[in-house]
CSV table of C-alpha atoms in Angstrom, one decimal:
chain,number,residue,atom,x,y,z
L,227,MET,CA,-85.3,143.3,150.7
L,228,LYS,CA,-84.0,142.3,147.9
L,229,LYS,CA,-82.0,139.1,147.0
L,230,ALA,CA,-78.5,138.6,146.0
L,231,VAL,CA,-76.5,135.1,145.3
L,232,VAL,CA,-72.9,135.3,146.7
L,233,LEU,CA,-70.7,133.0,145.3
L,234,MET,CA,-68.7,132.1,148.2
L,235,SER,CA,-66.2,129.4,147.9
L,236,GLY,CA,-65.2,129.8,152.1
L,237,GLY,CA,-61.9,132.0,151.6
L,238,LEU,CA,-61.0,135.5,152.5
L,239,ASP,CA,-62.4,137.7,149.8
L,240,SER,CA,-65.6,136.3,149.1
L,241,CYS,CA,-66.2,136.7,153.2
L,242,VAL,CA,-65.0,139.8,152.5
L,243,THR,CA,-67.6,140.6,150.0
L,244,ALA,CA,-70.4,138.4,151.6
L,245,GLY,CA,-69.7,141.1,154.1
L,246,ILE,CA,-70.2,144.2,151.5
L,247,ALA,CA,-73.3,142.2,149.9
L,248,SER,CA,-75.2,142.0,153.7
L,249,LEU,CA,-75.4,145.5,154.0
L,250,ASP,CA,-78.3,145.5,151.0
L,251,TYR,CA,-79.1,142.6,150.1
L,252,GLU,CA,-81.4,139.2,151.0
L,253,LEU,CA,-78.1,136.3,150.8
L,254,TYR,CA,-78.3,133.2,149.2
L,255,PHE,CA,-75.7,131.1,149.1
L,256,LEU,CA,-73.6,129.2,146.2
L,257,HIS,CA,-71.0,127.1,146.5
L,258,VAL,CA,-69.5,125.0,144.6
L,259,ASN,CA,-67.2,121.9,144.3
L,260,TYR,CA,-65.2,121.2,141.4
L,261,GLY,CA,-62.9,119.0,142.7
L,262,GLN,CA,-59.8,121.2,144.7
L,263,LYS,CA,-58.2,119.1,147.3
L,264,THR,CA,-59.7,121.1,149.7
L,265,GLU,CA,-63.0,120.6,148.8
L,266,LYS,CA,-64.2,119.6,152.3
L,267,ARG,CA,-62.3,122.4,154.6
L,268,GLU,CA,-64.1,125.1,151.9
L,269,LEU,CA,-67.5,123.7,152.4
L,270,LYS,CA,-66.8,123.8,156.1
L,271,SER,CA,-65.7,127.7,155.9
L,272,PHE,CA,-68.7,127.5,153.0
L,273,ASN,CA,-71.3,126.3,156.2
L,274,ASP,CA,-69.9,128.2,159.4
L,275,LEU,CA,-70.3,131.6,156.9
L,276,TYR,CA,-73.7,130.3,156.1
L,277,LYS,CA,-74.7,130.1,159.3
L,278,HIS,CA,-73.1,133.7,160.9
L,279,PHE,CA,-74.1,135.8,157.6
L,280,ASN,CA,-77.8,134.5,158.8
L,281,GLY,CA,-78.6,133.4,154.5
L,282,ARG,CA,-81.8,133.1,153.4
L,283,ASP,CA,-80.9,129.7,151.8
L,284,LYS,CA,-78.2,128.4,150.1
L,285,LEU,CA,-77.2,125.6,147.2
L,286,ILE,CA,-74.4,123.5,147.4
L,287,VAL,CA,-73.3,122.7,143.8
L,288,ASP,CA,-70.8,119.5,142.7
L,289,ILE,CA,-69.2,119.5,138.9
L,290,GLY,CA,-66.6,116.9,139.4
L,291,TYR,CA,-66.4,117.3,135.4
L,292,LEU,CA,-63.6,120.4,135.9
L,293,LYS,CA,-61.6,117.8,137.4
L,294,LYS,CA,-62.6,114.8,134.8
L,295,ILE,CA,-61.4,118.0,132.1
L,296,GLY,CA,-58.1,119.1,133.9
L,297,GLY,CA,-55.5,120.9,133.1
L,298,SER,CA,-54.7,122.3,136.7
L,299,SER,CA,-53.0,121.3,139.5
L,300,LEU,CA,-55.8,122.4,142.1
L,301,VAL,CA,-58.1,119.9,140.6
L,302,ASP,CA,-55.2,116.9,139.0
L,303,ASP,CA,-54.0,114.2,141.6
L,304,LYS,CA,-51.0,113.7,140.3
L,305,GLU,CA,-49.9,117.1,140.3
L,306,ASN,CA,-48.9,119.2,143.2
L,307,ILE,CA,-49.8,122.6,144.4
L,308,GLU,CA,-46.2,124.2,143.4
L,309,ALA,CA,-45.0,126.9,145.4
L,310,GLY,CA,-46.3,130.4,145.6
L,311,ASN,CA,-44.5,133.4,143.8
L,312,VAL,CA,-46.8,136.7,144.2
L,313,GLU,CA,-44.4,138.3,141.5
L,314,ARG,CA,-44.8,136.1,138.9
L,315,LYS,CA,-46.5,136.9,135.6
L,316,ASP,CA,-47.4,134.5,133.5
L,317,ILE,CA,-50.6,132.5,134.2
L,318,PRO,CA,-49.8,129.5,137.0
L,319,ARG,CA,-51.0,125.9,136.6
L,320,THR,CA,-53.5,126.0,139.5
L,321,TYR,CA,-55.8,128.1,136.9
L,322,VAL,CA,-58.5,125.9,136.5
L,323,PRO,CA,-59.8,126.9,132.7
L,324,PHE,CA,-62.8,128.8,132.6
L,325,ARG,CA,-63.8,127.4,136.5
L,326,ASN,CA,-65.3,131.1,137.1
L,327,GLY,CA,-67.4,130.7,133.8
L,328,ASN,CA,-68.7,127.6,135.3
L,329,ILE,CA,-69.6,128.8,138.9
L,330,LEU,CA,-71.7,132.3,138.2
L,331,SER,CA,-73.5,130.5,135.2
L,332,ILE,CA,-74.8,128.0,137.7
L,333,GLY,CA,-75.1,131.1,139.8
L,334,VAL,CA,-77.2,133.1,137.2
L,335,SER,CA,-79.1,129.9,136.6
L,336,TRP,CA,-80.1,130.0,140.5
L,337,ALA,CA,-80.6,134.1,140.2
L,338,GLU,CA,-82.8,133.4,137.8
L,339,VAL,CA,-85.5,131.3,139.2
L,340,ILE,CA,-85.4,132.6,142.4
L,341,GLY,CA,-85.6,136.3,141.6
L,342,ALA,CA,-83.0,138.1,142.7
L,343,GLN,CA,-81.0,140.4,141.2
L,344,LYS,CA,-77.5,140.9,141.8
L,345,ILE,CA,-74.5,137.9,141.7
L,346,PHE,CA,-71.6,138.7,144.1
L,347,ILE,CA,-68.4,137.2,143.3
L,348,GLY,CA,-65.3,137.7,145.2
L,349,ALA,CA,-63.0,138.2,142.5
L,350,VAL,CA,-59.8,140.5,142.8
L,351,ALA,CA,-58.3,141.3,139.6
L,352,GLU,CA,-54.7,142.9,140.5
L,353,ASP,CA,-53.1,141.4,143.8
L,354,SER,CA,-54.0,138.0,143.0
L,355,SER,CA,-52.5,135.1,140.6
L,356,GLY,CA,-53.6,136.5,137.4
L,357,TYR,CA,-56.1,134.7,136.3
L,358,PRO,CA,-58.2,135.8,133.0
L,359,ASP,CA,-61.1,135.2,134.7
L,360,CYS,CA,-60.5,137.1,137.7
L,361,ARG,CA,-60.5,140.7,135.7
L,362,LYS,CA,-63.1,142.7,135.5
L,363,GLU,CA,-62.9,142.9,131.9
L,364,PHE,CA,-64.3,139.6,132.1
L,365,TYR,CA,-67.0,140.7,134.3
L,366,ASP,CA,-68.0,143.3,132.4
L,367,ALA,CA,-68.3,141.0,129.1
L,368,PHE,CA,-70.5,138.1,130.7
L,369,ASN,CA,-72.7,140.9,132.4
L,370,GLU,CA,-74.1,141.8,128.5
L,371,VAL,CA,-74.3,137.9,128.3
L,372,LEU,CA,-77.0,138.6,131.0
L,373,LYS,CA,-78.2,141.3,129.1
L,374,VAL,CA,-79.3,139.4,126.3
L,375,GLY,CA,-79.4,135.7,127.7
L,376,LEU,CA,-82.4,136.0,130.4
L,377,LYS,CA,-85.9,136.6,129.8
L,378,PRO,CA,-87.2,139.7,129.1
L,379,GLU,CA,-88.3,140.7,132.7
L,380,THR,CA,-85.3,139.4,134.3
L,381,GLU,CA,-82.4,141.7,135.6
L,382,LEU,CA,-80.0,140.3,136.9
L,383,SER,CA,-76.2,141.2,137.6
L,384,ILE,CA,-72.7,140.5,138.5
L,385,GLU,CA,-71.3,142.6,141.3
L,386,THR,CA,-67.6,142.6,142.2
L,387,PRO,CA,-67.4,145.1,145.2
L,388,ILE,CA,-63.4,144.2,146.2
L,389,ILE,CA,-61.7,143.3,142.6
L,390,ASP,CA,-59.7,146.8,142.5
L,391,MET,CA,-58.8,145.8,146.5
L,392,THR,CA,-55.3,144.4,147.2
L,393,LYS,CA,-55.9,141.9,149.9
L,394,SER,CA,-54.7,144.2,152.9
L,395,GLU,CA,-57.2,147.1,151.7
L,396,ILE,CA,-59.9,143.8,151.9
L,397,VAL,CA,-58.3,143.1,155.3
L,398,LYS,CA,-58.9,146.2,156.2
L,399,ILE,CA,-62.2,146.3,155.0
L,400,GLY,CA,-63.4,143.1,156.2
L,401,SER,CA,-62.1,144.0,159.6
L,402,GLU,CA,-64.7,147.3,159.4
L,403,LEU,CA,-67.1,145.2,158.8
L,404,ASN,CA,-66.6,142.3,161.8
L,405,VAL,CA,-66.3,139.6,159.4
L,406,PRO,CA,-65.3,136.6,160.4
L,407,PHE,CA,-61.8,135.9,159.3
L,408,HIS,CA,-61.5,132.7,161.5
L,409,LEU,CA,-64.3,130.5,159.4
L,410,THR,CA,-62.1,131.1,156.0
L,411,TRP,CA,-60.0,129.1,154.9
L,412,SER,CA,-57.8,130.0,151.7
L,413,CYS,CA,-54.8,127.3,151.4
L,414,TYR,CA,-54.6,125.8,148.1
L,415,LYS,CA,-53.4,122.0,149.6
L,416,ASN,CA,-54.0,121.5,152.9
L,417,GLU,CA,-57.5,121.1,155.4
L,418,THR,CA,-55.9,121.2,158.8
L,419,LYS,CA,-52.9,123.8,158.9
L,420,ALA,CA,-52.8,126.4,155.8
L,421,CYS,CA,-49.9,125.6,154.3
L,422,GLY,CA,-48.6,129.2,154.2
L,423,VAL,CA,-46.7,128.5,151.0
L,424,CYS,CA,-48.5,127.9,148.1
L,425,ASP,CA,-50.4,131.7,146.6
L,426,SER,CA,-53.3,132.2,147.7
L,427,CYS,CA,-51.6,131.8,151.7
L,428,LEU,CA,-48.3,134.1,150.4
L,429,LEU,CA,-51.5,136.8,149.6
L,430,ARG,CA,-53.3,135.9,152.0
L,431,LEU,CA,-50.7,136.5,154.1
L,432,ARG,CA,-49.2,139.5,153.1
L,433,GLY,CA,-52.8,141.2,152.6
L,434,PHE,CA,-52.5,140.7,156.2
L,435,GLU,CA,-49.3,141.5,157.4
L,436,LYS,CA,-49.7,145.3,155.3
L,437,ALA,CA,-52.8,145.6,157.3
L,438,GLY,CA,-51.5,144.9,160.2
L,439,ILE,CA,-54.1,142.6,161.4
L,440,LYS,CA,-53.7,139.5,162.5
L,441,ASP,CA,-55.2,136.2,160.8
L,442,PRO,CA,-56.2,133.8,162.8
L,443,ILE,CA,-55.7,130.8,160.9
L,444,PRO,CA,-53.7,128.3,162.1
L,445,TYR,CA,-50.6,127.8,159.6
L,446,ASP,CA,-48.2,124.9,159.1
L,447,LYS,CA,-45.4,127.1,158.4
L,448,VAL,CA,-45.7,130.9,157.3
L,449,ASN,CA,-42.4,131.9,154.6
L,450,SER,CA,-40.1,134.5,156.2
L,451,SER,CA,-39.9,136.1,152.0
L,452,VAL,CA,-44.5,137.0,152.3
L,453,GLU,CA,-43.3,139.0,155.9
L,454,ASP,CA,-40.6,141.8,154.6
P,257,MET,CA,-57.0,118.6,111.6
P,258,LYS,CA,-58.2,121.1,113.7
P,259,LYS,CA,-60.4,120.6,116.8
P,260,ALA,CA,-63.9,121.6,117.6
P,261,VAL,CA,-66.1,121.0,120.4
P,262,VAL,CA,-69.6,120.0,119.5
P,263,LEU,CA,-72.4,120.4,121.9
P,264,MET,CA,-74.2,117.2,121.0
P,265,SER,CA,-78.0,117.0,122.7
P,266,GLY,CA,-78.5,114.1,120.7
P,267,GLY,CA,-81.3,115.9,118.6
P,268,LEU,CA,-82.4,117.0,115.1
P,269,ASP,CA,-80.1,120.6,115.3
P,270,SER,CA,-77.1,119.8,117.2
P,271,CYS,CA,-76.5,116.1,114.5
P,272,VAL,CA,-76.7,118.6,111.6
P,273,THR,CA,-74.6,121.4,113.1
P,274,ALA,CA,-71.8,117.9,113.5
P,275,GLY,CA,-72.3,116.8,110.0
P,276,ILE,CA,-71.5,120.4,109.4
P,277,ALA,CA,-68.9,120.9,111.9
P,278,SER,CA,-67.1,117.2,109.9
P,279,LEU,CA,-66.4,119.1,106.9
P,280,ASP,CA,-63.6,120.5,108.6
P,281,TYR,CA,-63.0,119.8,112.3
P,282,GLU,CA,-61.8,117.0,113.9
P,283,LEU,CA,-64.6,116.5,116.9
P,284,TYR,CA,-65.0,116.3,120.6
P,285,PHE,CA,-68.2,115.4,121.9
P,286,LEU,CA,-70.1,116.9,124.7
P,287,HIS,CA,-73.2,115.5,126.0
P,288,VAL,CA,-74.9,117.3,128.9
P,289,ASN,CA,-77.5,115.8,131.3
P,290,TYR,CA,-79.0,118.0,133.4
P,291,GLY,CA,-81.8,116.1,134.9
P,292,GLN,CA,-84.0,116.9,131.3
P,293,LYS,CA,-87.3,114.2,131.2
P,294,THR,CA,-85.7,112.4,128.1
P,295,GLU,CA,-82.4,112.2,129.6
P,296,LYS,CA,-81.8,108.7,128.7
P,297,ARG,CA,-82.9,108.5,124.7
P,298,GLU,CA,-80.9,111.9,124.4
P,299,LEU,CA,-77.8,110.2,125.5
P,300,LYS,CA,-78.6,107.1,123.1
P,301,SER,CA,-78.6,109.5,120.5
P,302,PHE,CA,-75.8,111.1,121.9
P,303,ASN,CA,-73.5,107.8,121.8
P,304,ASP,CA,-75.2,106.6,118.6
P,305,LEU,CA,-74.2,110.3,116.6
P,306,TYR,CA,-70.6,110.6,118.8
P,307,LYS,CA,-69.9,107.0,117.2
P,308,HIS,CA,-71.7,107.5,113.7
P,309,PHE,CA,-69.5,110.4,113.2
P,310,ASN,CA,-66.6,109.3,114.2
P,311,GLY,CA,-65.9,111.5,117.2
P,312,ARG,CA,-62.0,111.6,118.5
P,313,ASP,CA,-63.8,111.6,122.4
P,314,LYS,CA,-66.8,112.0,123.8
P,315,LEU,CA,-67.5,113.8,127.3
P,316,ILE,CA,-70.5,113.3,129.1
P,317,VAL,CA,-71.0,115.5,132.0
P,318,ASP,CA,-73.9,115.7,134.4
P,319,ILE,CA,-75.3,118.4,135.7
P,320,GLY,CA,-77.9,117.5,138.2
P,321,TYR,CA,-78.2,121.1,139.8
P,322,LEU,CA,-80.1,122.1,137.1
P,323,LYS,CA,-83.5,120.3,138.1
P,324,LYS,CA,-82.5,121.0,141.9
P,325,ILE,CA,-83.1,124.8,140.6
P,326,GLY,CA,-86.1,124.1,139.1
P,327,GLY,CA,-88.4,126.7,137.4
P,328,SER,CA,-88.4,125.2,134.0
P,329,SER,CA,-91.1,122.1,133.1
P,330,LEU,CA,-87.9,119.6,131.3
P,331,VAL,CA,-86.5,119.0,134.6
P,332,ASP,CA,-89.7,119.6,137.1
P,333,ASP,CA,-90.9,115.9,138.1
P,334,LYS,CA,-94.2,117.7,139.1
P,335,GLU,CA,-94.7,119.6,136.2
P,336,ASN,CA,-96.1,118.3,133.0
P,337,ILE,CA,-94.8,118.8,128.8
P,338,GLU,CA,-97.0,121.2,128.3
P,339,ALA,CA,-98.8,120.7,124.9
P,340,GLY,CA,-96.2,123.2,122.1
P,341,ASN,CA,-97.2,126.2,120.5
P,342,VAL,CA,-95.7,127.6,117.6
P,343,GLU,CA,-97.0,130.4,117.2
P,344,ARG,CA,-96.6,132.1,120.8
P,345,LYS,CA,-94.6,134.8,121.8
P,346,ASP,CA,-93.5,134.0,125.5
P,347,ILE,CA,-90.6,132.0,126.3
P,348,PRO,CA,-92.0,128.9,127.4
P,349,ARG,CA,-92.3,127.0,130.6
P,350,THR,CA,-89.8,124.9,128.7
P,351,TYR,CA,-86.8,127.0,129.3
P,352,VAL,CA,-84.8,126.5,131.6
P,353,PRO,CA,-82.7,129.6,133.2
P,354,PHE,CA,-79.3,130.1,131.4
P,355,ARG,CA,-78.7,126.7,130.6
P,356,ASN,CA,-77.0,127.1,127.2
P,357,GLY,CA,-75.1,129.5,129.6
P,358,ASN,CA,-73.8,126.3,131.6
P,359,ILE,CA,-73.5,124.3,128.9
P,360,LEU,CA,-71.3,126.4,126.8
P,361,SER,CA,-69.1,127.2,129.6
P,362,ILE,CA,-68.4,123.4,130.3
P,363,GLY,CA,-67.3,123.5,126.6
P,364,VAL,CA,-65.1,125.9,127.1
P,365,SER,CA,-63.4,124.4,129.8
P,366,TRP,CA,-63.0,121.7,127.7
P,367,ALA,CA,-61.7,123.1,124.3
P,368,GLU,CA,-58.8,125.2,126.7
P,369,VAL,CA,-57.8,122.3,127.9
P,370,ILE,CA,-57.5,120.2,124.7
P,371,GLY,CA,-56.8,122.6,122.4
P,372,ALA,CA,-59.7,123.1,120.1
P,373,GLN,CA,-60.7,126.4,118.4
P,374,LYS,CA,-63.6,125.9,117.9
P,375,ILE,CA,-67.1,124.4,119.4
P,376,PHE,CA,-69.9,123.9,117.9
P,377,ILE,CA,-73.6,124.1,119.4
P,378,GLY,CA,-76.8,124.3,117.3
P,379,ALA,CA,-78.6,126.8,119.1
P,380,VAL,CA,-81.9,128.3,116.0
P,381,ALA,CA,-82.7,131.8,116.7
P,382,GLU,CA,-86.4,132.1,115.1
P,383,ASP,CA,-88.1,129.1,114.3
P,384,SER,CA,-87.6,127.7,117.8
P,385,SER,CA,-89.2,128.7,121.3
P,386,GLY,CA,-88.2,131.7,121.5
P,387,TYR,CA,-85.7,130.7,124.0
P,388,PRO,CA,-83.2,133.9,125.1
P,389,ASP,CA,-80.1,131.4,125.3
P,390,CYS,CA,-80.7,130.0,121.6
P,391,ARG,CA,-79.7,134.2,120.1
P,392,LYS,CA,-77.6,135.2,117.9
P,393,GLU,CA,-77.4,138.3,120.6
P,394,PHE,CA,-76.2,135.5,123.4
P,395,TYR,CA,-73.5,133.4,121.4
P,396,ASP,CA,-72.3,137.7,120.0
P,397,ALA,CA,-72.0,137.9,123.5
P,398,PHE,CA,-70.3,135.2,124.4
P,399,ASN,CA,-67.6,135.3,122.2
P,400,GLU,CA,-66.5,138.8,124.0
P,401,VAL,CA,-66.3,136.6,127.1
P,402,LEU,CA,-64.3,134.1,125.8
P,403,LYS,CA,-61.8,136.6,124.4
P,404,VAL,CA,-61.1,137.9,128.1
P,405,GLY,CA,-61.6,135.4,130.3
P,406,LEU,CA,-59.0,132.7,128.9
P,407,LYS,CA,-55.8,132.1,128.7
P,408,PRO,CA,-54.0,134.6,126.5
P,409,GLU,CA,-53.0,131.8,123.8
P,410,THR,CA,-56.4,130.5,123.5
P,411,GLU,CA,-57.6,130.9,120.9
P,412,LEU,CA,-61.3,130.1,120.9
P,413,SER,CA,-64.7,130.8,119.6
P,414,ILE,CA,-68.3,129.6,119.8
P,415,GLU,CA,-69.9,129.0,116.1
P,416,THR,CA,-74.0,129.0,115.4
P,417,PRO,CA,-74.1,127.7,112.0
P,418,ILE,CA,-78.3,126.8,112.2
P,419,ILE,CA,-78.6,129.7,113.6
P,420,ASP,CA,-80.4,131.3,111.4
P,421,MET,CA,-82.0,128.8,109.7
P,422,THR,CA,-85.2,128.2,109.3
P,423,LYS,CA,-86.7,124.6,110.6
P,424,SER,CA,-86.7,123.2,107.1
P,425,GLU,CA,-83.5,124.8,105.8
P,426,ILE,CA,-82.3,122.7,109.0
P,427,VAL,CA,-84.1,119.6,107.6
P,428,LYS,CA,-82.3,120.0,103.8
P,429,ILE,CA,-78.7,120.9,105.0
P,430,GLY,CA,-78.9,118.1,107.1
P,431,SER,CA,-79.9,115.4,104.1
P,432,GLU,CA,-77.6,117.1,101.6
P,433,LEU,CA,-74.8,116.5,104.5
P,434,ASN,CA,-76.4,112.7,105.1
P,435,VAL,CA,-76.8,113.0,108.3
P,436,PRO,CA,-78.0,110.2,110.1
P,437,PHE,CA,-82.0,111.6,111.4
P,438,HIS,CA,-83.2,108.0,112.0
P,439,LEU,CA,-80.2,108.1,115.9
P,440,THR,CA,-81.1,111.2,116.7
P,441,TRP,CA,-84.2,112.4,119.3
P,442,SER,CA,-85.6,115.8,119.4
P,443,CYS,CA,-88.7,114.7,121.8
P,444,TYR,CA,-89.6,116.2,125.4
P,445,LYS,CA,-92.2,113.8,126.9
P,446,ASN,CA,-91.3,110.6,125.5
P,447,GLU,CA,-88.6,108.2,125.4
P,448,THR,CA,-89.9,105.1,123.1
P,449,LYS,CA,-92.0,107.2,120.6
P,450,ALA,CA,-91.7,110.7,120.1
P,451,CYS,CA,-94.9,112.0,121.3
P,452,GLY,CA,-95.8,114.4,118.4
P,453,VAL,CA,-97.3,117.9,120.7
P,454,CYS,CA,-94.5,119.0,122.6
P,455,ASP,CA,-92.8,122.2,121.1
P,456,SER,CA,-89.6,120.3,120.2
P,457,CYS,CA,-91.9,117.7,118.1
P,458,LEU,CA,-94.4,119.9,116.3
P,459,LEU,CA,-91.2,122.1,115.1
P,460,ARG,CA,-89.2,119.4,114.1
P,461,LEU,CA,-92.6,117.6,112.1
P,462,ARG,CA,-93.2,120.7,110.2
P,463,GLY,CA,-89.4,120.9,109.6
P,464,PHE,CA,-89.3,117.8,107.4
P,465,GLU,CA,-93.0,118.4,106.6
P,466,LYS,CA,-91.6,121.5,104.4
P,467,ALA,CA,-88.8,120.6,103.8
P,468,GLY,CA,-90.8,117.2,101.5
P,469,ILE,CA,-88.9,115.0,103.8
P,470,LYS,CA,-90.0,112.1,106.0
P,471,ASP,CA,-89.0,112.7,109.6
P,472,PRO,CA,-87.4,108.4,109.9
P,473,ILE,CA,-88.0,108.2,113.9
P,474,PRO,CA,-91.2,107.0,115.5
P,475,TYR,CA,-94.2,109.7,116.9
P,476,ASP,CA,-97.0,108.5,118.9
P,477,LYS,CA,-100.0,110.9,117.1
P,478,VAL,CA,-99.0,113.2,114.8
P,479,ASN,CA,-101.2,116.7,115.2
P,480,SER,CA,-102.5,117.7,112.0
P,481,SER,CA,-102.6,121.5,112.5
P,482,VAL,CA,-98.8,121.2,111.8
P,483,GLU,CA,-98.6,119.3,108.5
P,484,ASP,CA,-101.1,122.0,107.3
């Protein structure tokens, strides 16, 4: 069976992406701790999902330097995670500069060594927080880098199967694939009960709501504005 | 003064690159430990060069995961650094898969946060070991990633001022710029006296030889075949 590296944060999107990738590939799970506030909870989800999907191997990497570099409320201990606003047009403070470039690069190094043909990432462009490194153009450009930056015999490319989907479409596909939503974690802020108010919770809740499917994870508070 | 991040291994090429960058930019020095065998010696050169060039700030990052991922004699403790052969056409075992992609990504994150406009890297395409991530096409493609993968207001690009130069040209330019060759370290294998036989030593020695300039660092052994 062909091999694929799956970049697995432990959230909804990467879980559904793993479900899609598992149809055709033997999965190698990569998780990156970068100093995000919910690092421990994400890692638990990662390990649970690795077991669930019967991954062939896993790699957990610590890149504390993104926290040292800073520039994001997701990694800065002095800055609070702001309440979400899924209608905003500018890039929120939760954006971690070039985070996905760093994570992809790690995945590329691993994939080339193990001989994987694909790297799956659950990036979502439209129904998201507007991060520049979640858009299709970014992955298209990165794929061009892979054509020229690896050994001539390496055939590796990035797959973004859910990039053009809305959150509700992602939830629906995940449901059809029977992925374990209860094992995932999306909240930027809390580690026991999801906060229900950060961007990531808002987008997730709205996705489940619109899909008509109940989100099985516990929430501290569900803002009624996302439920209309 | 405009800001630039310089990727500084501590070797000859990055030293000359810093000399070129220092003509127009305030320098921010980035060094990456990735489990290479001469990690400590390189770090010493990095710190010495940071002082010499009066850098504005420095960032030292440990990415031990490249050693964990393996696939290279440069990071694998069980594998010896092979004697160099600067005429070979295939990619030698010292190639670290997508290393420069990883290092560049760190530099990009830092550069975006501090508002630097350039990232300088001392990659050399022709007179080198033939690593795919040292070729101009790789950096051109990476620059396209930066156009779409960062905040709209970020203007950042990678500069490779010595990529088309031969080693002897690099030595000559470095000499004209009065860069401190004696503070640099290029050997893949040793940390006290350079081995004189690995690819990196061979290329360096040949460069100094052809430039008619004496290499001021100590060598354990100088293979006469590089001196013809």
